């Protein structure tokens, strides 16, 4: 039976959130009643922002989106999804390379916890945008201003000055 109210969780590292992620959020919000952006603590070798900083940045970016919220979580994504009484996991797809990994992840989440995953393909212009590359290019002085929202760009510049 179709549910009347669908809550989705969009989990990720979001270190930092990019225009590609935001594109998925703005498309996702049209499909679900509520969307929670969930900042995981997955170990990144050299993180740029702390989970709290990532949450603060995202909160600023979504402040005018009524049905979208952000929080951080620890541990297994599916446990968090159940705890928040969410119905689906939302993930973004950029390329065939993503599909392979995401397919495996989605199958695992479904078989261990019965949680379904919904995928949204990003707009072509963000198909090559990745947080990992943004961290690398920015730390080497490259211009990433077109790939991230203005406030993320400013926060990265601040971070790198330190
Ligand atoms: P994770 O470490 O869990 O992969 P990310 O923050 O890198 O976290 O990505 C979260 C989700 O957003 C993943 O589904 C990823 O494929 C997707 N994603 C990342 N970058 C983009 C982009 N440019 N366009 C669309 N989806 C993206």
GROMACS .gro file of C-alpha atoms and ligand atoms in nm:
model
  189
    1UNK     CA    1   0.000   0.000   0.000
    2UNK     CA    2   0.129   0.346  -0.085
    3UNK     CA    3   0.221   0.556   0.218
    4UNK     CA    4   0.070   0.900   0.256
    5UNK     CA    5   0.373   1.059   0.410
    6UNK     CA    6   0.722   0.975   0.291
    7UNK     CA    7   1.029   1.078   0.486
    8UNK     CA    8   1.365   1.036   0.313
    9UNK     CA    9   1.717   1.050   0.451
   10UNK     CA   10   1.999   1.177   0.227
   11UNK     CA   11   2.312   1.045   0.397
   12UNK     CA   12   2.667   1.137   0.305
   13UNK     CA   13   2.993   1.286   0.421
   14UNK     CA   14   2.922   1.629   0.268
   15UNK     CA   15   3.281   1.742   0.328
   16UNK     CA   16   3.198   1.989   0.185
   17UNK     CA   17   2.845   2.001   0.045
   18UNK     CA   18   2.864   2.082  -0.329
   19UNK     CA   19   2.632   2.222  -0.594
   20UNK     CA   20   2.583   1.860  -0.703
   21UNK     CA   21   2.452   1.759  -0.360
   22UNK     CA   22   2.225   2.064  -0.353
   23UNK     CA   23   2.092   1.973  -0.695
   24UNK     CA   24   1.992   1.631  -0.558
   25UNK     CA   25   1.830   1.798  -0.254
   26UNK     CA   26   1.623   2.035  -0.466
   27UNK     CA   27   1.504   1.752  -0.688
   28UNK     CA   28   1.444   1.520  -0.391
   29UNK     CA   29   1.230   1.765  -0.201
   30UNK     CA   30   0.976   1.752  -0.485
   31UNK     CA   31   0.937   1.376  -0.441
   32UNK     CA   32   0.918   1.343  -0.064
   33UNK     CA   33   0.722   1.501   0.215
   34UNK     CA   34   1.028   1.544   0.431
   35UNK     CA   35   1.398   1.522   0.357
   36UNK     CA   36   1.666   1.490   0.623
   37UNK     CA   37   2.022   1.556   0.513
   38UNK     CA   38   2.228   1.331   0.740
   39UNK     CA   39   2.595   1.410   0.786
   40UNK     CA   40   2.775   1.088   0.863
   41UNK     CA   41   3.102   1.054   1.044
   42UNK     CA   42   3.254   0.819   0.790
   43UNK     CA   43   3.629   0.840   0.827
   44UNK     CA   44   3.781   1.066   0.564
   45UNK     CA   45   4.160   1.060   0.574
   46UNK     CA   46   4.201   1.434   0.581
   47UNK     CA   47   3.866   1.596   0.658
   48UNK     CA   48   3.829   1.963   0.574
   49UNK     CA   49   3.536   2.041   0.805
   50UNK     CA   50   3.424   1.880   1.132
   51UNK     CA   51   3.079   1.717   1.123
   52UNK     CA   52   2.942   2.011   1.326
   53UNK     CA   53   3.085   2.263   1.078
   54UNK     CA   54   2.930   2.068   0.790
   55UNK     CA   55   2.592   2.068   0.964
   56UNK     CA   56   2.614   2.444   1.028
   57UNK     CA   57   2.702   2.517   0.664
   58UNK     CA   58   2.416   2.301   0.534
   59UNK     CA   59   2.169   2.455   0.783
   60UNK     CA   60   2.251   2.797   0.640
   61UNK     CA   61   2.201   2.673   0.282
   62UNK     CA   62   1.863   2.510   0.344
   63UNK     CA   63   1.715   2.773   0.572
   64UNK     CA   64   1.453   2.868   0.314
   65UNK     CA   65   1.359   2.510   0.226
   66UNK     CA   66   1.065   2.426   0.454
   67UNK     CA   67   1.062   2.046   0.435
   68UNK     CA   68   1.437   1.995   0.450
   69UNK     CA   69   1.644   1.957   0.767
   70UNK     CA   70   1.999   1.859   0.854
   71UNK     CA   71   2.154   1.662   1.138
   72UNK     CA   72   2.460   1.447   1.200
   73UNK     CA   73   2.458   1.081   1.289
   74UNK     CA   74   2.699   0.815   1.401
   75UNK     CA   75   2.717   0.449   1.318
   76UNK     CA   76   2.524   0.248   1.068
   77UNK     CA   77   2.313   0.450   0.823
   78UNK     CA   78   2.023   0.202   0.825
   79UNK     CA   79   2.003   0.212   1.205
   80UNK     CA   80   1.979   0.588   1.190
   81UNK     CA   81   1.715   0.567   0.914
   82UNK     CA   82   1.499   0.339   1.131
   83UNK     CA   83   1.552   0.548   1.440
   84UNK     CA   84   1.428   0.855   1.251
   85UNK     CA   85   1.133   0.652   1.121
   86UNK     CA   86   1.230   0.733   0.764
   87UNK     CA   87   1.100   0.534   0.468
   88UNK     CA   88   1.379   0.559   0.214
   89UNK     CA   89   1.741   0.649   0.165
   90UNK     CA   90   1.810   0.905  -0.107
   91UNK     CA   91   2.140   0.894  -0.294
   92UNK     CA   92   2.273   1.087  -0.591
   93UNK     CA   93   2.422   0.939  -0.907
   94UNK     CA   94   2.681   1.106  -1.123
   95UNK     CA   95   2.819   0.835  -1.345
   96UNK     CA   96   2.834   0.464  -1.416
   97UNK     CA   97   3.117   0.437  -1.165
   98UNK     CA   98   2.880   0.561  -0.894
   99UNK     CA   99   2.619   0.306  -1.002
  100UNK     CA  100   2.846   0.013  -0.927
  101UNK     CA  101   2.924   0.121  -0.572
  102UNK     CA  102   2.577   0.257  -0.497
  103UNK     CA  103   2.415  -0.061  -0.625
  104UNK     CA  104   2.616  -0.268  -0.381
  105UNK     CA  105   2.543  -0.031  -0.095
  106UNK     CA  106   2.169  -0.024  -0.171
  107UNK     CA  107   2.149  -0.403  -0.195
  108UNK     CA  108   2.330  -0.437   0.136
  109UNK     CA  109   2.103  -0.188   0.308
  110UNK     CA  110   1.798  -0.364   0.174
  111UNK     CA  111   1.914  -0.708   0.274
  112UNK     CA  112   2.036  -0.615   0.625
  113UNK     CA  113   1.754  -0.380   0.716
  114UNK     CA  114   1.487  -0.387   0.446
  115UNK     CA  115   1.548  -0.021   0.368
  116UNK     CA  116   1.490   0.088   0.008
  117UNK     CA  117   1.712   0.341  -0.171
  118UNK     CA  118   1.593   0.595  -0.426
  119UNK     CA  119   1.842   0.745  -0.670
  120UNK     CA  120   1.838   1.083  -0.834
  121UNK     CA  121   2.064   1.162  -1.126
  122UNK     CA  122   2.233   1.494  -1.098
  123UNK     CA  123   2.216   1.762  -1.362
  124UNK     CA  124   2.489   1.709  -1.628
  125UNK     CA  125   2.675   2.018  -1.521
  126UNK     CA  126   2.755   1.865  -1.180
  127UNK     CA  127   2.835   1.517  -1.303
  128UNK     CA  128   3.205   1.560  -1.237
  129UNK     CA  129   3.177   1.742  -0.902
  130UNK     CA  130   3.307   1.549  -0.604
  131UNK     CA  131   3.384   1.658  -0.249
  132UNK     CA  132   3.713   1.468  -0.259
  133UNK     CA  133   3.834   1.654  -0.567
  134UNK     CA  134   3.714   1.984  -0.427
  135UNK     CA  135   3.918   1.927  -0.109
  136UNK     CA  136   4.225   1.840  -0.315
  137UNK     CA  137   4.197   2.114  -0.574
  138UNK     CA  138   4.119   2.380  -0.313
  139UNK     CA  139   4.413   2.281  -0.093
  140UNK     CA  140   4.643   2.317  -0.393
  141UNK     CA  141   4.507   2.663  -0.471
  142UNK     CA  142   4.274   2.577  -0.761
  143UNK     CA  143   3.955   2.771  -0.829
  144UNK     CA  144   3.653   2.571  -0.716
  145UNK     CA  145   3.415   2.865  -0.694
  146UNK     CA  146   3.176   2.731  -0.958
  147UNK     CA  147   3.139   2.391  -0.791
  148UNK     CA  148   3.024   2.492  -0.445
  149UNK     CA  149   2.778   2.743  -0.301
  150UNK     CA  150   2.922   3.087  -0.214
  151UNK     CA  151   2.923   3.028   0.160
  152UNK     CA  152   3.108   2.698   0.121
  153UNK     CA  153   3.366   2.873  -0.095
  154UNK     CA  154   3.414   3.143   0.168
  155UNK     CA  155   3.444   2.886   0.449
  156UNK     CA  156   3.705   2.689   0.251
  157UNK     CA  157   3.910   3.003   0.190
  158UNK     CA  158   3.896   3.083   0.564
  159UNK     CA  159   4.002   2.729   0.655
  160UNK     CA  160   4.293   2.727   0.414
  161UNK     CA  161   4.428   3.060   0.545
  162UNK     CA  162   4.469   2.909   0.892
  163LIG     P1  163   2.964   0.935   0.078
  163LIG     O1  164   3.096   0.947   0.148
  163LIG     O2  165   2.859   0.865   0.158
  163LIG     O3  166   2.972   0.887  -0.065
  163LIG     P2  167   2.925   1.201  -0.030
  163LIG     O4  168   2.905   1.325   0.049
  163LIG     O5  169   3.047   1.192  -0.112
  163LIG     O6  170   2.913   1.084   0.075
  163LIG     O7  171   2.799   1.176  -0.126
  163LIG     C1  172   2.669   1.160  -0.078
  163LIG     C2  173   2.578   1.122  -0.193
  163LIG     O8  174   2.573   1.225  -0.289
  163LIG     C3  175   2.624   0.997  -0.269
  163LIG     O9  176   2.510   0.928  -0.314
  163LIG     C4  177   2.697   1.053  -0.387
  163LIG    O10  178   2.696   0.963  -0.498
  163LIG     C5  179   2.613   1.175  -0.415
  163LIG     N1  180   2.687   1.280  -0.484
  163LIG     C6  181   2.810   1.327  -0.459
  163LIG     N2  182   2.844   1.425  -0.544
  163LIG     C7  183   2.738   1.440  -0.627
  163LIG     C8  184   2.711   1.523  -0.741
  163LIG     N3  185   2.800   1.608  -0.788
  163LIG     N4  186   2.591   1.509  -0.801
  163LIG     C9  187   2.502   1.420  -0.755
  163LIG     N5  188   2.520   1.338  -0.652
  163LIG    C10  189   2.637   1.348  -0.587
   0.00000   0.00000   0.00000
